[in-house]
Coordinates of C-alpha atoms in Angstrom, one line a residue:
Chain A
M1268 CA 0.0 0.0 0.0
S1269 CA 2.5 2.6 1.2
E1270 CA 0.7 5.7 0.0
A1271 CA 1.4 8.8 2.0
L1272 CA -1.6 10.6 3.6
P1273 CA -2.8 13.4 1.5
D1274 CA -2.4 16.9 2.9
F1275 CA -5.1 18.1 5.2
K1276 CA -5.7 20.4 8.1
L1277 CA -6.2 18.6 11.4
I1278 CA -8.6 20.0 14.0
R1279 CA -9.0 18.5 17.5
P1280 CA -12.0 20.1 19.1
T1281 CA -12.6 19.4 22.8
S1282 CA -16.4 20.1 22.8
L1283 CA -19.3 19.0 20.6
D1284 CA -20.1 22.6 19.7
E1285 CA -16.6 23.2 18.4
A1286 CA -16.8 20.0 16.4
L1287 CA -20.1 21.0 14.8
N1288 CA -18.8 24.4 13.9
A1289 CA -15.6 23.0 12.5
L1290 CA -17.7 20.6 10.4
T1291 CA -19.5 23.3 8.6
A1292 CA -16.8 26.0 8.5
Q1293 CA -15.2 24.7 5.3
P1294 CA -16.3 22.4 2.5
N1295 CA -14.8 18.9 2.2
T1296 CA -14.5 18.4 5.9
R1297 CA -14.5 14.9 7.3
L1298 CA -15.0 13.5 10.8
C1299 CA -12.5 11.1 12.2
A1300 CA -13.0 9.0 15.4
G1301 CA -10.5 6.2 16.0
G1302 CA -9.4 6.4 12.4
T1303 CA -8.8 2.7 12.1
D1304 CA -10.9 2.6 8.9
L1305 CA -10.8 6.2 7.6
I1306 CA -7.0 6.6 7.8
V1307 CA -6.5 3.4 5.8
N1308 CA -9.0 4.6 3.2
M1309 CA -7.3 8.0 3.1
R1310 CA -4.0 6.3 2.4
R1311 CA -5.6 4.5 -0.5
G1312 CA -6.9 7.7 -1.9
L1313 CA -10.5 6.8 -1.2
E1314 CA -11.0 9.9 1.0
T1315 CA -9.3 13.2 0.4
P1316 CA -10.6 15.7 2.9
D1317 CA -9.2 19.2 3.2
V1318 CA -10.0 19.3 6.8
L1319 CA -10.1 16.4 9.3
V1320 CA -12.0 16.9 12.5
D1321 CA -10.6 14.5 15.1
L1322 CA -13.3 13.7 17.7
G1323 CA -10.9 11.9 20.0
A1324 CA -10.5 14.8 22.4
I1325 CA -14.2 15.2 23.2
S1326 CA -14.7 13.6 26.6
D1327 CA -18.5 14.1 26.6
L1328 CA -18.9 11.5 23.9
K1329 CA -17.1 8.8 25.9
T1330 CA -19.6 8.0 28.7
I1331 CA -21.7 5.0 29.2
T1332 CA -24.8 5.3 31.5
M1333 CA -27.0 2.4 32.5
D1334 CA -30.0 2.8 34.8
D1335 CA -33.7 1.9 35.0
K1336 CA -34.4 4.1 31.9
G1337 CA -32.0 1.9 29.9
L1338 CA -28.6 2.1 28.4
R1339 CA -26.9 5.1 26.7
I1340 CA -23.6 4.7 25.1
G1341 CA -21.6 7.7 23.9
A1342 CA -20.4 7.5 20.3
G1343 CA -16.8 8.1 21.4
V1344 CA -16.7 5.1 23.7
T1345 CA -13.9 2.8 22.4
L1346 CA -14.7 -0.8 21.5
R1347 CA -12.4 -1.9 24.2
D1348 CA -14.3 0.0 26.9
L1349 CA -17.6 -1.2 25.4
A1350 CA -16.5 -4.8 25.4
G1351 CA -15.2 -4.5 28.9
H1352 CA -18.3 -3.0 30.5
A1353 CA -19.6 -5.6 33.0
G1354 CA -23.2 -4.2 33.0
I1355 CA -23.6 -4.4 29.3
A1356 CA -22.1 -7.9 29.2
G1357 CA -24.7 -9.0 31.7
A1358 CA -27.8 -7.5 30.1
F1359 CA -26.9 -7.0 26.4
S1360 CA -24.5 -9.8 25.6
A1361 CA -24.9 -9.4 21.9
I1362 CA -23.4 -5.9 22.1
T1363 CA -20.3 -7.2 24.1
Q1364 CA -19.9 -10.1 21.7
A1365 CA -20.1 -7.8 18.7
A1366 CA -17.7 -5.3 20.1
N1367 CA -15.2 -8.1 20.9
A1368 CA -15.6 -9.5 17.3
I1369 CA -14.5 -6.3 15.6
A1370 CA -11.0 -6.1 14.1
G1371 CA -8.1 -6.9 16.4
P1372 CA -7.4 -6.0 20.0
N1373 CA -5.1 -3.1 19.0
H1374 CA -7.8 -1.6 16.8
R1375 CA -10.3 -1.8 19.6
E1376 CA -8.2 0.4 21.8
V1377 CA -9.1 3.4 19.7
A1378 CA -12.0 2.4 17.4
T1379 CA -15.3 3.7 18.6
L1380 CA -19.0 2.9 18.6
G1381 CA -19.7 5.9 16.4
G1382 CA -17.0 5.0 14.0
N1383 CA -18.3 1.4 13.7
L1384 CA -21.9 2.6 13.1
C1385 CA -20.7 5.0 10.4
L1386 CA -18.2 2.6 8.9
D1387 CA -17.8 2.9 5.1
T1388 CA -19.2 0.1 3.1
R1389 CA -16.7 -2.4 1.7
C1390 CA -16.1 -4.2 -1.6
Q1391 CA -13.2 -6.1 -3.2
Y1392 CA -13.4 -3.6 -6.1
Y1393 CA -13.2 -0.6 -3.7
N1394 CA -10.9 -1.4 -0.8
Q1395 CA -7.8 -1.5 -3.1
S1396 CA -4.9 0.7 -3.9
H1397 CA -5.3 3.7 -6.3
W1398 CA -3.4 2.0 -9.1
W1399 CA -5.5 -1.2 -8.8
R1400 CA -8.7 0.7 -8.9
K1401 CA -7.5 3.0 -11.7
S1402 CA -6.5 0.0 -13.9
N1403 CA -10.0 -1.3 -13.4
D1404 CA -11.5 2.0 -14.5
F1405 CA -12.6 2.7 -10.9
C1406 CA -16.2 1.8 -9.8
L1407 CA -19.6 3.2 -9.1
K1408 CA -18.7 4.0 -5.5
Y1409 CA -15.8 6.1 -6.4
R1410 CA -15.0 8.0 -9.7
G1411 CA -16.3 5.3 -12.0
D1412 CA -19.6 4.7 -13.6
I1413 CA -20.0 1.0 -13.4
C1414 CA -20.5 -1.4 -10.5
H1415 CA -18.2 -4.3 -11.2
V1416 CA -20.2 -6.5 -8.8
A1417 CA -23.5 -6.0 -10.6
P1418 CA -22.7 -4.3 -13.9
N1419 CA -26.3 -4.2 -15.1
G1420 CA -27.5 -2.6 -11.9
N1421 CA -27.7 1.1 -11.2
R1422 CA -26.5 1.2 -7.6
C1423 CA -23.4 0.3 -5.7
R1424 CA -23.5 -3.0 -3.9
A1425 CA -20.7 -2.5 -1.4
A1426 CA -21.5 -4.3 1.8
F1427 CA -22.0 -2.6 5.2
S1428 CA -19.6 -4.4 7.5
G1429 CA -20.1 -2.9 10.9
D1430 CA -20.6 -5.5 13.6
L1431 CA -22.3 -3.3 16.3
A1432 CA -25.3 -2.1 14.2
P1433 CA -27.2 -5.4 14.1
A1434 CA -26.4 -6.1 17.8
L1435 CA -28.0 -2.7 18.7
I1436 CA -30.9 -2.9 16.2
V1437 CA -32.2 -6.1 17.8
F1438 CA -32.8 -4.2 21.0
G1439 CA -34.7 -1.4 19.2
A1440 CA -31.8 1.1 19.6
K1441 CA -32.2 4.7 18.9
V1442 CA -29.4 6.9 17.7
E1443 CA -28.8 10.5 18.9
I1444 CA -27.6 12.8 16.2
A1445 CA -26.3 16.4 16.8
G1446 CA -26.6 19.0 14.0
P1447 CA -26.8 22.7 13.6
D1448 CA -30.4 22.8 14.7
G1449 CA -29.9 20.7 17.9
V1450 CA -30.1 17.0 18.7
R1451 CA -32.5 14.7 16.9
S1452 CA -33.2 11.0 17.6
C1453 CA -34.2 8.2 15.2
D1454 CA -34.3 4.5 15.0
L1455 CA -30.8 3.2 14.4
A1456 CA -32.1 1.1 11.5
D1457 CA -33.2 4.4 9.9
L1458 CA -29.6 5.7 9.9
Y1459 CA -29.0 3.4 6.9
R1460 CA -30.2 3.0 3.3
E1461 CA -29.6 0.2 0.8
D1462 CA -27.1 2.1 -1.3
G1463 CA -23.4 1.2 -0.9
A1464 CA -22.2 4.5 -2.3
D1465 CA -24.4 6.5 0.1
H1466 CA -25.5 4.2 2.8
L1467 CA -25.9 6.8 5.7
T1468 CA -28.9 9.0 6.0
L1469 CA -26.8 11.5 8.0
T1470 CA -26.4 14.9 6.4
K1471 CA -22.9 16.5 6.0
D1472 CA -23.3 18.7 9.1
E1473 CA -24.4 16.0 11.5
I1474 CA -22.5 14.0 14.1
V1475 CA -23.7 10.7 15.7
I1476 CA -23.3 11.3 19.5
A1477 CA -24.9 8.4 21.3
V1478 CA -27.0 5.3 21.1
Q1479 CA -29.9 4.6 23.5
I1480 CA -31.5 1.3 24.3
P1481 CA -34.6 0.7 26.4
P1482 CA -34.4 -1.7 29.3
T1483 CA -34.8 -5.3 28.3
D1484 CA -34.9 -8.8 29.7
A1485 CA -34.2 -10.4 26.4
A1486 CA -31.4 -12.9 26.0
S1487 CA -29.1 -12.1 23.0
A1488 CA -26.1 -13.2 21.0
Y1489 CA -23.9 -12.1 18.1
D1490 CA -21.6 -14.0 16.0
K1491 CA -20.0 -13.6 12.6
I1492 CA -18.6 -15.7 9.7
R1493 CA -15.1 -14.7 8.7
V1494 CA -12.0 -16.3 7.2
R1495 CA -9.7 -15.7 10.2
G1496 CA -10.6 -15.6 13.9
A1497 CA -9.4 -12.1 14.4
V1498 CA -9.1 -8.8 12.5
D1499 CA -11.4 -9.7 9.6
F1500 CA -14.6 -7.9 8.6
P1501 CA -17.7 -10.1 8.7
L1502 CA -18.6 -12.0 5.6
A1503 CA -21.9 -12.2 7.4
G1504 CA -22.7 -11.3 11.0
V1505 CA -25.9 -12.1 12.9
A1506 CA -27.4 -10.7 16.1
V1507 CA -30.4 -12.3 17.7
A1508 CA -32.4 -11.3 20.8
C1509 CA -35.1 -13.5 22.4
R1510 CA -37.7 -12.3 24.8
T1511 CA -40.0 -14.7 26.7
D1512 CA -43.5 -13.4 27.4
A1513 CA -45.8 -14.3 30.3
S1514 CA -47.3 -17.3 28.4
G1515 CA -43.8 -18.7 27.8
A1516 CA -43.8 -17.8 24.1
R1517 CA -40.5 -16.7 22.6
H1518 CA -40.3 -13.5 20.6
F1519 CA -37.2 -13.3 18.4
A1520 CA -35.6 -10.2 16.8
L1521 CA -32.8 -10.7 14.3
A1522 CA -30.5 -8.5 12.3
V1523 CA -27.8 -9.3 9.8
T1524 CA -24.7 -7.4 8.7
G1525 CA -22.1 -7.9 5.9
T1526 CA -24.6 -9.2 3.4
N1527 CA -26.3 -6.0 2.2
S1528 CA -25.4 -2.3 1.9
M1529 CA -27.1 -1.7 5.2
P1530 CA -27.6 -3.7 8.4
L1531 CA -30.7 -5.7 7.7
R1532 CA -33.5 -6.3 10.2
V1533 CA -35.2 -9.6 9.3
D1534 CA -38.9 -9.9 10.1
M1535 CA -39.4 -13.0 12.2
P1536 CA -42.1 -15.6 12.1
D1537 CA -44.8 -15.5 14.8
P1538 CA -43.5 -16.1 18.3
L1539 CA -42.4 -19.7 19.2
G1540 CA -45.2 -20.9 21.5
K1541 CA -44.5 -23.1 24.5
D1542 CA -46.0 -26.1 22.7
D1543 CA -44.7 -25.4 19.2
D1544 CA -42.2 -27.6 17.5
P1545 CA -38.8 -25.8 17.7
D1546 CA -37.4 -27.8 14.8
S1547 CA -39.9 -26.6 12.3
Y1548 CA -39.8 -23.1 13.8
F1549 CA -36.0 -22.7 13.3
K1550 CA -36.2 -24.3 9.9
A1551 CA -38.7 -21.6 8.9
L1552 CA -36.5 -18.9 10.5
E1553 CA -33.5 -20.2 8.5
K1554 CA -35.5 -20.0 5.2
L1555 CA -36.6 -16.4 6.1
V1556 CA -33.0 -15.2 6.6
Q1557 CA -31.9 -17.0 3.4
K1558 CA -34.6 -15.1 1.5
A1559 CA -34.0 -11.8 3.1
V1560 CA -30.2 -11.4 2.8
S1561 CA -28.6 -10.4 -0.5
P1562 CA -24.8 -11.0 -0.4
Q1563 CA -23.1 -10.0 -3.6
R1564 CA -19.6 -10.5 -5.1
T1565 CA -18.2 -7.9 -2.8
S1566 CA -15.6 -10.3 -1.3
T1567 CA -13.7 -13.2 -2.6
I1568 CA -16.0 -15.6 -0.8
A1569 CA -18.9 -16.9 -2.9
P1570 CA -22.2 -15.0 -2.2
H1571 CA -24.1 -18.3 -2.1
Y1572 CA -21.8 -19.6 0.7
R1573 CA -22.4 -16.3 2.6
R1574 CA -26.2 -16.6 2.2
L1575 CA -26.2 -20.2 3.5
S1576 CA -23.8 -19.3 6.4
A1577 CA -25.8 -16.3 7.5
S1578 CA -29.0 -18.4 7.6
A1579 CA -27.4 -21.3 9.3
L1580 CA -25.7 -19.0 11.9
S1581 CA -29.1 -17.3 12.5
A1582 CA -30.8 -20.6 13.3
R1583 CA -27.9 -21.8 15.5
L1584 CA -27.8 -18.6 17.5
A1585 CA -31.6 -18.4 17.9
R1586 CA -31.8 -22.1 19.0
A1587 CA -29.1 -21.5 21.6
L1588 CA -31.2 -18.8 23.2
I1589 CA -34.2 -20.9 24.1
Chain B
M1400 CA 0.3 23.1 8.6
K1401 CA 2.6 22.1 11.4
R1402 CA 1.9 22.2 15.0
I1403 CA 4.1 21.8 18.1
V1404 CA 3.3 18.4 19.7
A1405 CA 4.7 17.6 23.1
L1406 CA 4.8 14.0 24.3
T1407 CA 6.9 11.7 26.4
L1408 CA 8.9 9.3 24.2
N1409 CA 10.5 6.3 26.0
G1410 CA 10.5 8.3 29.2
R1411 CA 12.0 11.5 27.8
A1412 CA 10.0 14.7 27.1
T1413 CA 10.0 15.7 23.4
E1414 CA 8.6 18.6 21.5
D1415 CA 8.5 18.6 17.7
A1416 CA 6.8 20.5 14.9
I1417 CA 4.6 17.9 13.3
A1418 CA 2.3 18.2 10.2
G1419 CA -1.3 17.2 10.8
N1420 CA -1.0 14.3 8.3
T1421 CA 2.2 12.8 9.9
L1422 CA 1.6 9.2 11.0
L1423 CA 3.0 8.1 14.3
I1424 CA 5.2 5.5 12.7
D1425 CA 6.8 8.0 10.4
Y1426 CA 7.3 10.4 13.3
L1427 CA 9.1 7.7 15.3
R1428 CA 11.2 6.3 12.5
D1429 CA 12.0 9.4 10.6
T1430 CA 12.1 12.2 13.2
H1431 CA 13.5 10.1 16.0
G1432 CA 15.3 7.3 14.2
L1433 CA 13.4 4.7 16.2
T1434 CA 13.1 2.1 13.6
G1435 CA 12.0 -0.7 15.9
A1436 CA 8.3 -0.2 15.0
K1437 CA 8.0 -1.9 11.6
K1438 CA 5.9 -1.1 8.5
G1439 CA 4.5 -4.4 7.6
C1440 CA 1.1 -4.3 5.8
D1441 CA 1.1 -0.5 6.3
G1442 CA -2.7 -0.5 6.7
G1443 CA -3.4 -1.7 10.3
E1444 CA -3.8 -5.3 9.5
C1445 CA -0.6 -7.0 10.8
G1446 CA 0.4 -5.3 14.1
A1447 CA 4.2 -5.0 13.2
C1448 CA 3.9 -1.3 13.9
T1449 CA 2.5 -1.7 17.4
V1450 CA 3.8 0.8 20.0
L1451 CA 2.4 1.7 23.4
V1452 CA 0.5 4.9 23.9
D1453 CA -0.2 5.5 27.6
G1454 CA 0.5 1.9 28.2
R1455 CA -2.0 0.5 25.7
P1456 CA -1.1 -1.0 22.3
R1457 CA -1.6 1.2 19.3
L1458 CA -1.1 0.6 15.6
S1459 CA 1.3 3.5 14.8
C1460 CA 0.8 3.2 11.0
I1461 CA -2.9 4.3 11.3
T1462 CA -2.4 6.7 14.1
L1463 CA -1.8 10.5 13.6
A1464 CA 1.2 11.6 15.5
A1465 CA -0.6 14.9 16.5
S1466 CA -3.4 12.8 18.2
C1467 CA -0.7 11.6 20.7
E1468 CA -0.2 15.1 22.2
G1469 CA 0.4 14.8 25.9
T1470 CA 0.7 11.0 26.0
K1471 CA 3.4 8.6 26.9
V1472 CA 4.7 6.7 23.9
E1473 CA 6.9 3.6 24.3
T1474 CA 8.6 1.8 21.6
I1475 CA 10.7 -1.4 21.6
E1476 CA 13.9 0.7 22.0
G1477 CA 12.6 1.9 25.4
Q1478 CA 12.1 -1.6 26.9
A1479 CA 15.6 -2.4 27.9
K1480 CA 16.6 -0.6 31.1
A1481 CA 20.2 0.2 31.9
G1482 CA 21.4 -2.2 29.2
R1483 CA 19.3 -5.1 30.5
L1484 CA 16.6 -6.5 28.2
S1485 CA 13.1 -6.6 29.6
A1486 CA 11.7 -9.9 30.8
L1487 CA 9.7 -10.3 27.6
Q1488 CA 12.7 -9.5 25.4
R1489 CA 14.8 -12.1 27.3
A1490 CA 12.0 -14.6 27.1
F1491 CA 11.6 -14.2 23.3
H1492 CA 15.4 -14.6 22.9
E1493 CA 15.7 -17.7 25.1
N1494 CA 12.5 -19.4 23.9
L1495 CA 13.2 -18.8 20.2
G1496 CA 10.1 -16.6 20.0
T1497 CA 11.8 -14.6 17.3
Q1498 CA 12.5 -16.0 13.8
C1499 CA 12.9 -13.4 11.2
G1500 CA 12.2 -10.8 13.8
F1501 CA 10.0 -8.4 11.8
C1502 CA 6.9 -9.0 13.9
T1503 CA 8.8 -9.2 17.2
P1504 CA 8.7 -5.5 18.4
G1505 CA 4.9 -5.5 17.9
M1506 CA 4.5 -8.8 19.5
I1507 CA 6.6 -7.8 22.5
L1508 CA 4.8 -4.5 23.0
S1509 CA 1.3 -6.1 22.7
A1510 CA 2.5 -8.7 25.2
T1511 CA 3.9 -6.0 27.5
S1512 CA 0.6 -4.3 27.6
L1513 CA -1.1 -7.7 28.4
L1514 CA 1.3 -8.6 31.2
R1515 CA 0.9 -5.1 32.8
T1516 CA -2.8 -5.7 33.2
N1517 CA -2.8 -9.5 33.6
P1518 CA 0.5 -10.8 35.0
D1519 CA -0.4 -14.5 34.6
P1520 CA -2.4 -14.9 31.4
D1521 CA -3.5 -18.3 30.2
T1522 CA -3.0 -19.5 26.6
D1523 CA -6.4 -18.2 25.4
E1524 CA -5.8 -14.8 26.9
I1525 CA -2.4 -14.5 25.2
K1526 CA -3.9 -15.6 21.9
T1527 CA -6.6 -13.0 22.2
A1528 CA -4.2 -10.2 23.2
L1529 CA -1.9 -11.0 20.3
G1530 CA -4.8 -11.6 17.9
G1531 CA -3.9 -8.5 15.9
N1532 CA -0.2 -9.3 15.5
L1533 CA 0.7 -11.6 12.6
C1534 CA 3.9 -13.7 12.3
R1535 CA 4.6 -14.6 8.7
C1536 CA 7.1 -17.2 9.9
T1537 CA 4.1 -18.7 11.8
G1538 CA 6.1 -19.1 15.0
Y1539 CA 3.1 -18.7 17.2
V1540 CA 3.7 -21.7 19.5
K1541 CA 7.2 -20.3 20.5
I1542 CA 5.7 -16.8 20.8
I1543 CA 3.1 -18.0 23.2
Q1544 CA 5.7 -20.0 25.2
S1545 CA 7.9 -16.9 25.3
V1546 CA 5.0 -14.8 26.8
K1547 CA 4.4 -17.5 29.4
A1548 CA 8.0 -17.7 30.3
A1549 CA 8.2 -13.9 30.8
A1550 CA 5.0 -14.1 33.0
K1551 CA 6.7 -16.8 35.0
A1552 CA 9.8 -14.6 35.5
G1553 CA 7.5 -12.3 37.3
E1554 CA 9.3 -9.0 36.6
N1555 CA 7.2 -5.9 36.1
P1556 CA 7.0 -5.5 32.4

């Protein structure tokens, strides 16, 4: 790789207001949290900001609060701190498992929740050096006019690869977003759209500041398919939450990452009743996931394999929660 | 645009004018001649560039030097004290934890950070802590034995 970082002006605000002002003061300004993905992309010439706003010095974004109103995690909380939080591990195990599954331990020291939620989408035709992409006439996501993954389509198919989003979506998480007009809140699932070249619904002047989750008694789990046991992005990642109601019926929530350009919430079959046959239930669940996900040739691993793995993993995780 | 960045490097206070786009690894290798941290993949995938920032492992090839303002940075060159190798350095030497040596500084610094928080790690804990450090010679068994030997020696890393 070995490409030098392009020239940019670095700003390190210590408050959110300063950061919001810096974000709109000049065009072509980018936010940077841990930088474990952005700096790599900048070195590959995929991002060329004139101004980089480093959010690492804003301590207000680094708090976790957990009380009877639920859980609130600041966007600047590092994945290491998130994975090491005993309260979250006890009540929201999918979040801990997802945080621990991201990249390698040395990335997790600085990589943040906000960074993982706003992670750029990934594709084997995009995450390459400049000369590689140039010799391939670039692609729809960056400077080119064709998607090499789906040449007949009209949108970029790059895969969203953040591990935390599905683990938060299954708990009905909301995301707090600060902008010039104040703070707004929306469902985390609505932060995304199915377009690999423009997958975030954030506007240019907004910053994700926190995630909120209502209290829950659901059991949950996250796991991902990848080639190596560390460092790799997910070929498919699945989060499942299971809540048992007063009648003993089990309500599942399930979300998948790595297979589409956005984290995908999969509609589940009716709850699994106390007297229902779990085998046929999980078979149906597996079929639903298989139908819902849409892995493309964004990695060197065959899409069909990723589809089958995602659905098999879904059924395995869900079954383990009953 | 350059800015003055003050930090502690291997125990000594330093102050340098650094451009915003200078990476920590280039600052260490080019400004200070500390070539122990290696550029392997040069994209945060292999861990050969690992150094310690405030005692925690950091991939210096994807870290901006200016973001280390006010921190304590340690490299492999700062591990030996008064001419005596650290317990981990000795253990890697004595247990053949080093083959070609390219990954060794990163391995030792990741392991140093581990032993500071967990003085007696089991094999799984060592594997997890070194999960982001790759050895192309594939000498992982000896590396894990070396970390265990250093833990047994019981010196403060």
